[in-house]
mmCIF file of C-alpha atoms and ligand atoms in Angstrom:
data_model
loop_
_atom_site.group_PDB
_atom_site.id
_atom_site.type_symbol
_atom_site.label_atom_id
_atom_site.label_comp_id
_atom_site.label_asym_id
_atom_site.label_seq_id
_atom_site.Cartn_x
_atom_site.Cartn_y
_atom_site.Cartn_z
ATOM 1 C CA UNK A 1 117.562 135.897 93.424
ATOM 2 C CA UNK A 2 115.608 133.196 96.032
ATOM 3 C CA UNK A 3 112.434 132.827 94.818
ATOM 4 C CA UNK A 4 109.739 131.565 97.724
ATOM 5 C CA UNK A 5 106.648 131.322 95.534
ATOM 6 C CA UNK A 6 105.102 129.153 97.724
ATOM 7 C CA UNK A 7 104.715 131.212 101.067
ATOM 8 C CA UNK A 8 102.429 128.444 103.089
ATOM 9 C CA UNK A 9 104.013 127.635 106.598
ATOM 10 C CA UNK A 10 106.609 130.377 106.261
ATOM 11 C CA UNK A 11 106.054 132.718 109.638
ATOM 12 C CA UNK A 12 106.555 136.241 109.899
ATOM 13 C CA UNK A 13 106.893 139.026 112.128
ATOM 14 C CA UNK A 14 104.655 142.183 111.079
ATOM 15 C CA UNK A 15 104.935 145.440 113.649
ATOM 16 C CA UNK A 16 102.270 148.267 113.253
ATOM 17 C CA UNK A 17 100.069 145.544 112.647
ATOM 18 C CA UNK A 18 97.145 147.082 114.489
ATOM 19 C CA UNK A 19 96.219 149.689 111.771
ATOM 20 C CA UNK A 20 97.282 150.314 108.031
ATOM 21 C CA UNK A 21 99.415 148.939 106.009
ATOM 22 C CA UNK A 22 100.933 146.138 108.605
ATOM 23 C CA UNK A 23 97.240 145.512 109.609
ATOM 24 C CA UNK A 24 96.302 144.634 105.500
ATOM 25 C CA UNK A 25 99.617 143.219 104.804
ATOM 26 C CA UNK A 26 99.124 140.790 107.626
ATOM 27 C CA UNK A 27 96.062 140.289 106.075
ATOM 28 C CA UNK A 28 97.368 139.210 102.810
ATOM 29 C CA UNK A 29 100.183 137.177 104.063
ATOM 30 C CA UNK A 30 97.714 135.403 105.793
ATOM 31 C CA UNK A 31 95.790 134.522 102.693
ATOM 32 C CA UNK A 32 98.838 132.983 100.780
ATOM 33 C CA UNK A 33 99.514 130.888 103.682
ATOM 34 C CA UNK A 34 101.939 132.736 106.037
ATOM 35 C CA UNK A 35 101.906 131.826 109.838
ATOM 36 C CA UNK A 36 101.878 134.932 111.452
ATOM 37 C CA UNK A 37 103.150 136.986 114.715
ATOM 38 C CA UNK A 38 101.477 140.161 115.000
ATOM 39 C CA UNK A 39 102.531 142.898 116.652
ATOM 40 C CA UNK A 40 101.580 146.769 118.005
ATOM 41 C CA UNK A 41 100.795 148.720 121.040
ATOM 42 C CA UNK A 42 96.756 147.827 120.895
ATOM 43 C CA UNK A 43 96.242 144.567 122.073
ATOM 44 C CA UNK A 44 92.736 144.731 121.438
ATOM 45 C CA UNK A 45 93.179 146.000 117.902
ATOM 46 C CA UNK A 46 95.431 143.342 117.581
ATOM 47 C CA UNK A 47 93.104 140.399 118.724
ATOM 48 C CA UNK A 48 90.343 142.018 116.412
ATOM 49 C CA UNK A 49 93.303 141.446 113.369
ATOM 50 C CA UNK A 50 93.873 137.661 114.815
ATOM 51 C CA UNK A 51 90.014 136.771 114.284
ATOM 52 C CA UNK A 52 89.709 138.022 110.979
ATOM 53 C CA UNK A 53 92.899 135.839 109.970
ATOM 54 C CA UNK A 54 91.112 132.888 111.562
ATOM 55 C CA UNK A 55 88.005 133.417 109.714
ATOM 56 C CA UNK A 56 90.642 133.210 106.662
ATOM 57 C CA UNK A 57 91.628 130.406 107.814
ATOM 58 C CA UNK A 58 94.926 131.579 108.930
ATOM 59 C CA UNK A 59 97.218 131.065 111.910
ATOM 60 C CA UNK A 60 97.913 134.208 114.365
ATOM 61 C CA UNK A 61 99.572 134.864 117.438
ATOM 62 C CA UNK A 62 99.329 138.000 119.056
ATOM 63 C CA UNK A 63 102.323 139.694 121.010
ATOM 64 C CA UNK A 64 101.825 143.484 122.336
ATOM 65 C CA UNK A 65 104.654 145.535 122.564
ATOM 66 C CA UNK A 66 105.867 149.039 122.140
ATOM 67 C CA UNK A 67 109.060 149.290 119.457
ATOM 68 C CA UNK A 68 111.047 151.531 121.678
ATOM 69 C CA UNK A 69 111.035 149.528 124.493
ATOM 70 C CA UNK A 70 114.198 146.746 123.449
ATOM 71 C CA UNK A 71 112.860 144.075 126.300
ATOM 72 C CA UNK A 72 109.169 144.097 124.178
ATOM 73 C CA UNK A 73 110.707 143.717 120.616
ATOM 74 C CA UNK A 74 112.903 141.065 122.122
ATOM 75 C CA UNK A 75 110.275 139.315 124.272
ATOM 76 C CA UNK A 76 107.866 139.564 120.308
ATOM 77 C CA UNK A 77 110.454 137.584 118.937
ATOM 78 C CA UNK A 78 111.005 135.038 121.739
ATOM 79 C CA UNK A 79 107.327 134.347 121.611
ATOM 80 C CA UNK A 80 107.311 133.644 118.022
ATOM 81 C CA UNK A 81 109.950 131.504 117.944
ATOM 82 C CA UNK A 82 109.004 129.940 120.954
ATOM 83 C CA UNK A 83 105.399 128.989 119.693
ATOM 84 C CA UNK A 84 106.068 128.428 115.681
ATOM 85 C CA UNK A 85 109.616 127.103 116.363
ATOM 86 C CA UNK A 86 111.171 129.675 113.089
ATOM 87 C CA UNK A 87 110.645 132.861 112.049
ATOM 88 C CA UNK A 88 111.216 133.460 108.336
ATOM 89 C CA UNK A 89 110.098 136.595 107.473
ATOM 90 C CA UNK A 90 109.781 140.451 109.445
ATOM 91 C CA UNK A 91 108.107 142.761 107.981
ATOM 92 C CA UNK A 92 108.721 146.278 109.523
ATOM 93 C CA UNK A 93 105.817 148.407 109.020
ATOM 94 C CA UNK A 94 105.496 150.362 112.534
ATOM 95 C CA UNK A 95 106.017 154.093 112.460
ATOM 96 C CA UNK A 96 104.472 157.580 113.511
ATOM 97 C CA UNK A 97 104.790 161.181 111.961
ATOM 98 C CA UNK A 98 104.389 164.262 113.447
ATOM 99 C CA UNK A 99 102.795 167.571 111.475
ATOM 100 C CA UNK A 100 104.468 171.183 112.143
ATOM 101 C CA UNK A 101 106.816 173.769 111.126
ATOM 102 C CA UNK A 102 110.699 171.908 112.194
ATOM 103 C CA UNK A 103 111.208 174.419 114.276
ATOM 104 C CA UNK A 104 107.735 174.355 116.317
ATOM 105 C CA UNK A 105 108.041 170.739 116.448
ATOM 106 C CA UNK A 106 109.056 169.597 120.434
ATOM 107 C CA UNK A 107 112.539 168.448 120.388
ATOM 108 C CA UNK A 108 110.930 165.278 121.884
ATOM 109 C CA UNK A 109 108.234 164.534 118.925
ATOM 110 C CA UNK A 110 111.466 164.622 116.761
ATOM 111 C CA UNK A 111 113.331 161.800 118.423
ATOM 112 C CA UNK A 112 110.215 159.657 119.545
ATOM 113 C CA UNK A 113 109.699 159.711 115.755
ATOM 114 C CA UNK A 114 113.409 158.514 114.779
ATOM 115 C CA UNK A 115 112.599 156.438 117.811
ATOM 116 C CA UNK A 116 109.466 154.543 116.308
ATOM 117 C CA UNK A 117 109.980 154.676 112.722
ATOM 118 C CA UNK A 118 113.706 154.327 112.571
ATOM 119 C CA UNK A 119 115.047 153.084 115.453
ATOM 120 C CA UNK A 120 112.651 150.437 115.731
ATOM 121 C CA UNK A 121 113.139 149.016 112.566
ATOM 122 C CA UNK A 122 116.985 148.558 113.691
ATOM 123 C CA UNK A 123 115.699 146.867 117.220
ATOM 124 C CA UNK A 124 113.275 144.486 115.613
ATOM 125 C CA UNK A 125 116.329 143.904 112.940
ATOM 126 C CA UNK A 126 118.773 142.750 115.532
ATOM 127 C CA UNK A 127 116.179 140.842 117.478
ATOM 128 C CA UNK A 128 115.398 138.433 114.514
ATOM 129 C CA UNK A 129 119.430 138.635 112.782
ATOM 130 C CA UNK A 130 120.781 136.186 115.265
ATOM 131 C CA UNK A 131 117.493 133.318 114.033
ATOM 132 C CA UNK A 132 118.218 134.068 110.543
ATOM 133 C CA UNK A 133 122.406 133.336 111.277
ATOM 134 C CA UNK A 134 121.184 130.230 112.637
ATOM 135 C CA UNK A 135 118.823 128.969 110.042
ATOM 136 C CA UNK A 136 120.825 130.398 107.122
ATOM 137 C CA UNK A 137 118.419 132.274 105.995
ATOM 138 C CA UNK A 138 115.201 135.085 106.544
ATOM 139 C CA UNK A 139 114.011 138.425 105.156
ATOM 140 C CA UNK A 140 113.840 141.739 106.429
ATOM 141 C CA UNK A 141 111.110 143.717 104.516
ATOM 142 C CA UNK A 142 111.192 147.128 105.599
ATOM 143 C CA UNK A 143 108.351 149.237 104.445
ATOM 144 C CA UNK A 144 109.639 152.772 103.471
ATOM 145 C CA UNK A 145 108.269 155.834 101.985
ATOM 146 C CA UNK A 146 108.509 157.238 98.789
ATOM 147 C CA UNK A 147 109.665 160.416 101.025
ATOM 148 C CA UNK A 148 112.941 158.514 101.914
ATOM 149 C CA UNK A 149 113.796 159.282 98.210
ATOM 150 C CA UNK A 150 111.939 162.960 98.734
ATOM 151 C CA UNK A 151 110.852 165.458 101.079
ATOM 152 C CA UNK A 152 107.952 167.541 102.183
ATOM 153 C CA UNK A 153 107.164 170.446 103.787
ATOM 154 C CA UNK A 154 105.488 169.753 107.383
ATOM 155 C CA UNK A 155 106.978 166.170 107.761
ATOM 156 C CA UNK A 156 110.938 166.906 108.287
ATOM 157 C CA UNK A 157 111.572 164.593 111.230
ATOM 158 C CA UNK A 158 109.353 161.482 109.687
ATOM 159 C CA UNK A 159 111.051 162.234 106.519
ATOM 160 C CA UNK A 160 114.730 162.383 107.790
ATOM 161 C CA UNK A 161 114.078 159.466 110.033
ATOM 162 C CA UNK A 162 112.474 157.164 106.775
ATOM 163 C CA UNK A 163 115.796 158.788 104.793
ATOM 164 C CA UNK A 164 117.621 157.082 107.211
ATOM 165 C CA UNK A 165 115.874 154.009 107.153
ATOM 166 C CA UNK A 166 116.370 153.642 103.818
ATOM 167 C CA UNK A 167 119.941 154.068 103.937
ATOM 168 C CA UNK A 168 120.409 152.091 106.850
ATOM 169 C CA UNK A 169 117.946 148.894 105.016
ATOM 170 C CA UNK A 170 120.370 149.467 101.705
ATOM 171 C CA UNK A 171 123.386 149.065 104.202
ATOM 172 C CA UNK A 172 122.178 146.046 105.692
ATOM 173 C CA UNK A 173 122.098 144.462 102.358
ATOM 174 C CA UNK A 174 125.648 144.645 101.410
ATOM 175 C CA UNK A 175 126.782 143.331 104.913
ATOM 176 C CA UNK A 176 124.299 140.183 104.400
ATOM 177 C CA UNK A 177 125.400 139.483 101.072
ATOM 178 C CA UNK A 178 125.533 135.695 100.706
ATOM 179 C CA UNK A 179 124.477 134.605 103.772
ATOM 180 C CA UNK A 180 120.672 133.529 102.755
ATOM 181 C CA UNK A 181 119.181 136.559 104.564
ATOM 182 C CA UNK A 182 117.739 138.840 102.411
ATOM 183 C CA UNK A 183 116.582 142.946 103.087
ATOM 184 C CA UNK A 184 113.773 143.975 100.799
ATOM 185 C CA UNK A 185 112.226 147.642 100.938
ATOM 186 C CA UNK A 186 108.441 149.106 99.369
ATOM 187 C CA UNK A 187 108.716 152.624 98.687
ATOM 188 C CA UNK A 188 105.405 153.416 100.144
ATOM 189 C CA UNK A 189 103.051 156.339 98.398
ATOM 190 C CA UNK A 190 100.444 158.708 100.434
ATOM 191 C CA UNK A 191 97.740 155.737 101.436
ATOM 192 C CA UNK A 192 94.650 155.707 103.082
ATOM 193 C CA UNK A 193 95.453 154.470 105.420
ATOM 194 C CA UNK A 194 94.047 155.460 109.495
ATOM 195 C CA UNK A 195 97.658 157.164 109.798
ATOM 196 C CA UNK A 196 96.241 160.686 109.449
ATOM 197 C CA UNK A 197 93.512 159.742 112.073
ATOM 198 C CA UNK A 198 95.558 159.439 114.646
ATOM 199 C CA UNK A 199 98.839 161.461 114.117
ATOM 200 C CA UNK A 200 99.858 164.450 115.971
ATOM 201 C CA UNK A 201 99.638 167.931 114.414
ATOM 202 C CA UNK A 202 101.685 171.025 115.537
ATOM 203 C CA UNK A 203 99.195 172.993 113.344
ATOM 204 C CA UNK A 204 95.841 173.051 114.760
ATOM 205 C CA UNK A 205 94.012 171.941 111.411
ATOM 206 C CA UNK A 206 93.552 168.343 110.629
ATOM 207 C CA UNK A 207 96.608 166.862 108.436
ATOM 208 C CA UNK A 208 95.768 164.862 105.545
ATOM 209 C CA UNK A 209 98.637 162.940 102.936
ATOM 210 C CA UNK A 210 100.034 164.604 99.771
ATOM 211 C CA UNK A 211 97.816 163.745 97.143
ATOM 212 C CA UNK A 212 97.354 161.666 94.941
ATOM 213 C CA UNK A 213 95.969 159.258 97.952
ATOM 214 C CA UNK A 214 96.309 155.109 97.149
ATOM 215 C CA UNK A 215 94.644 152.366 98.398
ATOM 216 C CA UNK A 216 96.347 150.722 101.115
ATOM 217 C CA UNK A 217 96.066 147.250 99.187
ATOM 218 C CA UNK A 218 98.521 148.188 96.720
ATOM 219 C CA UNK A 219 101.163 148.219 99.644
ATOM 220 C CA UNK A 220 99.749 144.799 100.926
ATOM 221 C CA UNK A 221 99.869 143.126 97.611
ATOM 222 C CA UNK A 222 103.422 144.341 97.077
ATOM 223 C CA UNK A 223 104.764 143.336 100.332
ATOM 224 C CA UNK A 224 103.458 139.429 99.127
ATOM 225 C CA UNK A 225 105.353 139.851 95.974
ATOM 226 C CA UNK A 226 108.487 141.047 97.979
ATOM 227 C CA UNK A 227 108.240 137.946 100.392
ATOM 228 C CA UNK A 228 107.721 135.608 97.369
ATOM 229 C CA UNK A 229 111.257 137.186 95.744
ATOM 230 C CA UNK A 230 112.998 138.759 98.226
ATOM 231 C CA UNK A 231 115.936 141.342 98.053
ATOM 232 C CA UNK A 232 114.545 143.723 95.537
ATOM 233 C CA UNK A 233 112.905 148.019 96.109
ATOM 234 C CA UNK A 234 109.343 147.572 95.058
ATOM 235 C CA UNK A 235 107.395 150.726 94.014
ATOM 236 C CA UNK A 236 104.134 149.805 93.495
ATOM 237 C CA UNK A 237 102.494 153.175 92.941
ATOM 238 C CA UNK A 238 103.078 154.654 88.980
ATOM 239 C CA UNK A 239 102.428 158.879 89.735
ATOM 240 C CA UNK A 240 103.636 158.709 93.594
ATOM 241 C CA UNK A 241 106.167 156.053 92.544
ATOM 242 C CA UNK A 242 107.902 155.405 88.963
ATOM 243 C CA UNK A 243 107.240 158.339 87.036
ATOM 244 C CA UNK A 244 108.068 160.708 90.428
ATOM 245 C CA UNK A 245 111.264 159.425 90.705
ATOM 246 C CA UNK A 246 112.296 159.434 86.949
ATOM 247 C CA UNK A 247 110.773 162.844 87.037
ATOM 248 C CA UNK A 248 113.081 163.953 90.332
ATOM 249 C CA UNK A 249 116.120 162.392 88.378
ATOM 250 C CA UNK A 250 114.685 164.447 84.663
ATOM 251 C CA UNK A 251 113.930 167.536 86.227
ATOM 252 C CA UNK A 252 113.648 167.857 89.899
ATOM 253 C CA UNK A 253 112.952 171.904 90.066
ATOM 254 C CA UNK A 254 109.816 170.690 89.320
ATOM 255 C CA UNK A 255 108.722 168.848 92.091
ATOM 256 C CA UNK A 256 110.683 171.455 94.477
ATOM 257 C CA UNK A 257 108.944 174.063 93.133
ATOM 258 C CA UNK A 258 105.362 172.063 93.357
ATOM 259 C CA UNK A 259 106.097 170.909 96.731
ATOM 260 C CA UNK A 260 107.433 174.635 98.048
ATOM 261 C CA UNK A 261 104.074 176.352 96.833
ATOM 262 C CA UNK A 262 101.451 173.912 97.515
ATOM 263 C CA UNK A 263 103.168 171.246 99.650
ATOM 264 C CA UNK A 264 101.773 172.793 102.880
ATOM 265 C CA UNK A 265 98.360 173.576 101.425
ATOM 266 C CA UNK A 266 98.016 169.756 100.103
ATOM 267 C CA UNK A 267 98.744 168.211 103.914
ATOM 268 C CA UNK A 268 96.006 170.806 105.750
ATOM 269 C CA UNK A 269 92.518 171.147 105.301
ATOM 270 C CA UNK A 270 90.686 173.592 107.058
ATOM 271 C CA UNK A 271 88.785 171.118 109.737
ATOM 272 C CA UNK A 272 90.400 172.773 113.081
ATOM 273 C CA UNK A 273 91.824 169.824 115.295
ATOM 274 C CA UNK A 274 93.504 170.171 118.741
ATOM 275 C CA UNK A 275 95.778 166.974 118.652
ATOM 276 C CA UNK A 276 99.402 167.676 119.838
ATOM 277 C CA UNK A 277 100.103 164.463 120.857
ATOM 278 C CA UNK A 278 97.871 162.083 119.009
ATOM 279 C CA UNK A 279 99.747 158.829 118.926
ATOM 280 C CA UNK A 280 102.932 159.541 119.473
ATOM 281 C CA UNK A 281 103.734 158.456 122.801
ATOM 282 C CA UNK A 282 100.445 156.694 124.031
ATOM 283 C CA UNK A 283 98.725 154.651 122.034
ATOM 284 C CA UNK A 284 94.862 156.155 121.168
ATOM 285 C CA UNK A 285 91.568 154.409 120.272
ATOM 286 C CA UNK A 286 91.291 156.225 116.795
ATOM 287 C CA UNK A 287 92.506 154.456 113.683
ATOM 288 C CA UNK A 288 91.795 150.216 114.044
ATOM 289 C CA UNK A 289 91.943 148.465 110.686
ATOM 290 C CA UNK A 290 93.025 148.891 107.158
ATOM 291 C CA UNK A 291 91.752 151.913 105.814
ATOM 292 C CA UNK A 292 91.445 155.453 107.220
ATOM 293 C CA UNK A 293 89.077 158.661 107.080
ATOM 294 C CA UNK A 294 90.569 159.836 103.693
ATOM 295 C CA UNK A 295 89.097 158.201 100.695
ATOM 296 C CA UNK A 296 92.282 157.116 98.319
ATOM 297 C CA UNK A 297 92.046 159.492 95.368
ATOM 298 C CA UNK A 298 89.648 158.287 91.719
ATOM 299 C CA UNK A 299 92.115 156.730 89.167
ATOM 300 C CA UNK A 300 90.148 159.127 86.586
ATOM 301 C CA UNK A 301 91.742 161.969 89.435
ATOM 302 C CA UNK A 302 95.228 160.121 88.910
ATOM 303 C CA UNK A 303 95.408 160.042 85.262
ATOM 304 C CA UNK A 304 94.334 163.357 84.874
ATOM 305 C CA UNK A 305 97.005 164.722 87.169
ATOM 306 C CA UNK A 306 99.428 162.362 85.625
ATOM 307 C CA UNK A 307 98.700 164.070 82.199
ATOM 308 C CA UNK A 308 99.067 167.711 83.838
ATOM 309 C CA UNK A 309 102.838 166.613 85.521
ATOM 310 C CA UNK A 310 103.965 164.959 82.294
ATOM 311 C CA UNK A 311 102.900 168.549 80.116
ATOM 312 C CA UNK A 312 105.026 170.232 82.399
ATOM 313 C CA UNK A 313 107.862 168.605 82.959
ATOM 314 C CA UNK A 314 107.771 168.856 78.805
ATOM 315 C CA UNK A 315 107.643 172.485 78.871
ATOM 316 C CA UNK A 316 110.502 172.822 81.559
ATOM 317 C CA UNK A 317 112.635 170.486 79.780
ATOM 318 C CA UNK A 318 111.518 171.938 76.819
ATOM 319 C CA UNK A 319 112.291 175.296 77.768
ATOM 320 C CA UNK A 320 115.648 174.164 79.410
ATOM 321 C CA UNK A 321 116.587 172.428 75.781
ATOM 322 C CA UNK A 322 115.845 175.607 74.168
ATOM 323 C CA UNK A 323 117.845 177.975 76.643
ATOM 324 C CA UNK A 324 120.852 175.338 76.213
ATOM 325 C CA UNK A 325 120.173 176.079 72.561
ATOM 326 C CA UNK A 326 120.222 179.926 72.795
ATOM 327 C CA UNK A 327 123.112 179.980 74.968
ATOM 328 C CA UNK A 328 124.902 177.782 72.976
ATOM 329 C CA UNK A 329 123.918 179.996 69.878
ATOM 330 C CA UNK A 330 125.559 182.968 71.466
ATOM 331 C CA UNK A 331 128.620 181.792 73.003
ATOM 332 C CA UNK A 332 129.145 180.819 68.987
HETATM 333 N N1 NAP B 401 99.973 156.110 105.164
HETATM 334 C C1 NAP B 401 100.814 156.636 104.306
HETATM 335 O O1 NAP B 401 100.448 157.519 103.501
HETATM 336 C C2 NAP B 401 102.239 156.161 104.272
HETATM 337 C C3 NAP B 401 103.064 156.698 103.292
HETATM 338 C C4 NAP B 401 104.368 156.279 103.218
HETATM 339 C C5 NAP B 401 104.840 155.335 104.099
HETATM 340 N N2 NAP B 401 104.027 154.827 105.055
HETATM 341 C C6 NAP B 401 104.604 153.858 105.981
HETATM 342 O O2 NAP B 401 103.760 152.745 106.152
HETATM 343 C C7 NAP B 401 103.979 152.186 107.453
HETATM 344 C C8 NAP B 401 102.658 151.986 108.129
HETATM 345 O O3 NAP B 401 102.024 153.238 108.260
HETATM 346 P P1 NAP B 401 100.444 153.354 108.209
HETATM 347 O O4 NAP B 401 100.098 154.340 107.188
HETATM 348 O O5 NAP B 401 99.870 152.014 108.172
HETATM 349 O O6 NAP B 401 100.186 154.079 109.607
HETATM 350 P P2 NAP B 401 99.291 153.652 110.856
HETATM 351 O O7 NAP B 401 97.973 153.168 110.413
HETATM 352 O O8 NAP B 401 99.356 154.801 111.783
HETATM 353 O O9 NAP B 401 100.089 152.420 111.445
HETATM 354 C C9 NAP B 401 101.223 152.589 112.245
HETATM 355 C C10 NAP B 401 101.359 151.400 113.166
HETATM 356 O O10 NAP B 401 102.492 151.587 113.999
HETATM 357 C C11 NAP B 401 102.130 151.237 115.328
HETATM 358 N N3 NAP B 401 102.960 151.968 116.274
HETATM 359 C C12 NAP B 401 103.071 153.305 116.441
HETATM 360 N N4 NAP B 401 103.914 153.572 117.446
HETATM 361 C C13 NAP B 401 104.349 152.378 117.925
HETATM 362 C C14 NAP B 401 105.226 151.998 118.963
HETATM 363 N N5 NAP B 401 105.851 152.900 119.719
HETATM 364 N N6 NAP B 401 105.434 150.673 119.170
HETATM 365 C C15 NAP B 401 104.803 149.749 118.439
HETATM 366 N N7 NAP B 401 103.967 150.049 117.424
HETATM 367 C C16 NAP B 401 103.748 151.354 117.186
HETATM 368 C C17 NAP B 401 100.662 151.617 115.445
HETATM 369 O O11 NAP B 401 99.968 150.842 116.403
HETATM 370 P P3 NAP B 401 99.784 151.151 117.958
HETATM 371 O O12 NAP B 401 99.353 152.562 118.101
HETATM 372 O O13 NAP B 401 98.738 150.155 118.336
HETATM 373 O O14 NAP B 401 101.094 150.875 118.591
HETATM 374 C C18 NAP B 401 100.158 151.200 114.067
HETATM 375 O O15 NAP B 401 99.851 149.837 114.067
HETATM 376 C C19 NAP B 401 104.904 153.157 108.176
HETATM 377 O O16 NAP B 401 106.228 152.683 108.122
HETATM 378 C C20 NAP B 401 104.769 154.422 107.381
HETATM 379 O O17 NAP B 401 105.910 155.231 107.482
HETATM 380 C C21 NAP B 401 102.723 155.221 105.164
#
């Protein structure tokens, strides 16, 4: 596995850089020396990013554009190679979600979302492929969601499309197998991240993320670890990470049946919000920066709920051991 401990003068893409997690993870790049191209619709949100990596002491260039249109994700990576000479690193981080029902969500929300967080993952891909060929070598770090290994009520086209992402990201890999380019993916948790601020709801009551709710540093700091050893599935989180997915492989009834009683409760509150559109298809002034209106969830909160999943999966595996038992007994 290439190991790039050193990151300083290494340049790299980040999309969705003007909120969230590509807005922190820029951030943090910065910090461990990364020269860096940032990209989104909000050019203003963007130049706010580009002076707080200054006062870092970091390098930033700002390039606007919208992922769906292929002449701005290839004019992006023109710039950046035009002004830094490389580009080394692109992390893929821009994406939108739409809240509803599948079948009261427009047709259109469902493909501007494949669109944006799929589809635009593949255009920045094949913008920066042909520099990597020629250097011999890059990384594409795709940042996923723990719902491309899961689903949720409400979220059926964002989670199909991130499904797909995955699938195409895990694709990629094979076909770039010992060429010096390298495809890394973080399997993302709920974070706090402005997402919910600014995303368009079918619903009429103001969405918030499955809990438990993380801190979108944890995302930032793993995408640094990624770029420092490329070609590896990070999952930073432990109870929205690890222990769901050994859980989903140990007993996934319970999780479906979680998810099909509460899931819809979990993503609504009762704060009515007329926002059909949000920021699906123009950009809006809500949700600049890092962190978003939802407070990331108290560890104490965390471990406690950790505690609760871990006694039941016991008692359903439990119980299932028990049933094998008894109908083992009587088919004796
Ligand atoms: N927040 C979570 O709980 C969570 C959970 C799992 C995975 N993720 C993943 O984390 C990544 C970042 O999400 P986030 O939570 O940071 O959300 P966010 O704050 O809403 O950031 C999304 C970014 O995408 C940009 N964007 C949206 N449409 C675009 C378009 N058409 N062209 C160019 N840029 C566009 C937005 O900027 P502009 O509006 O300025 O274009 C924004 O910078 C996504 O891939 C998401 O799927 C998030």
């Amino acid at each position: 596995m290439a190991r790039h401990e050193d990151l300083r003068g290494q340049v790299a893409i980040v999309t969705g850089a003007s909120s969230g997690v590509g807005w922190q993870s820029a951030l943090r790049l910065a910090e461990a020396g990364v020269r860096l191209c940032v990209t989104a619709r909000r050019q203003a949100a963007l130049e706010r990013l580009r002076v707080e990596v200054l006062q870092r002491g970091g390098e930033c260039l700002v390039s606007d554009g919208d992922v769906t249109v292929a002449e701005d994700v290839e004019r992006v990576v023109r710039e950046c190679v035009a002004h830094y000479g490389r580009v080394d690193l692109l992390v893929n981080a821009a994406a939108v979600q739409s809240y509803g029902y599948f079948d009261q969500l427009p047709w259109e929300h469902i493909t501007r979302v494949f669109d944006v967080a799929c589809f635009g993952y593949f255009r920045f891909a094949r913008a920066v492929l042909p520099h990597f060929r020629r250097q011999g070598h890059g990384h594409l770090l795709n940042v996923q969601s723990m719902l491309a290994a899961g689903s949720a009520p409400l979220l059926s086209a964002y989670a199909s499309a991130k499904h797909a992402t995955l699938g195409w990201a895990q694709s990629l890999e094979l076909e770039l197998a010992g060429t010096g380019i390298h495809v890394s993916n973080v399997m993302v948790p709920s974070v706090s991240t402005p997402m919910f601020d600014h995303a368009p709801t079918m619903l009429g009551w103001r969405p918030v993320p499955v809990p438990p709710t993380y801190d979108v540093d944890l995302v930032a700091r793993a995408v640094v670890r990624l770029a420092k050893r490329p070609g590896r599935t990070s999952v930073p989180a432990f109870l929205q990470g690890r222990l769901m997915l050994w859980l989903n492989g140990l007993a996934p009834s319970v999780g479906k049946a979680v998810l099909s009683r509460f899931g819809v409760q979990m993503q609504t509150t009762d704060m009515p919000l007329d926002r059909p559109e949000g920021n699906l298809f123009i950009p809006v002034e809500e949700g600049v920066g890092p962190r978003g209106s939802v407070p990331p969830t108290p560890a104490w909160k965390r471990f406690t709920a950790t505690l609760g999943l871990a006694a039941l999966t016991g008692g359903v595996v439990g119980g299932a051991v028990l049933g094998a038992r008894g109908l083992l007994r009587a088919a004796r």
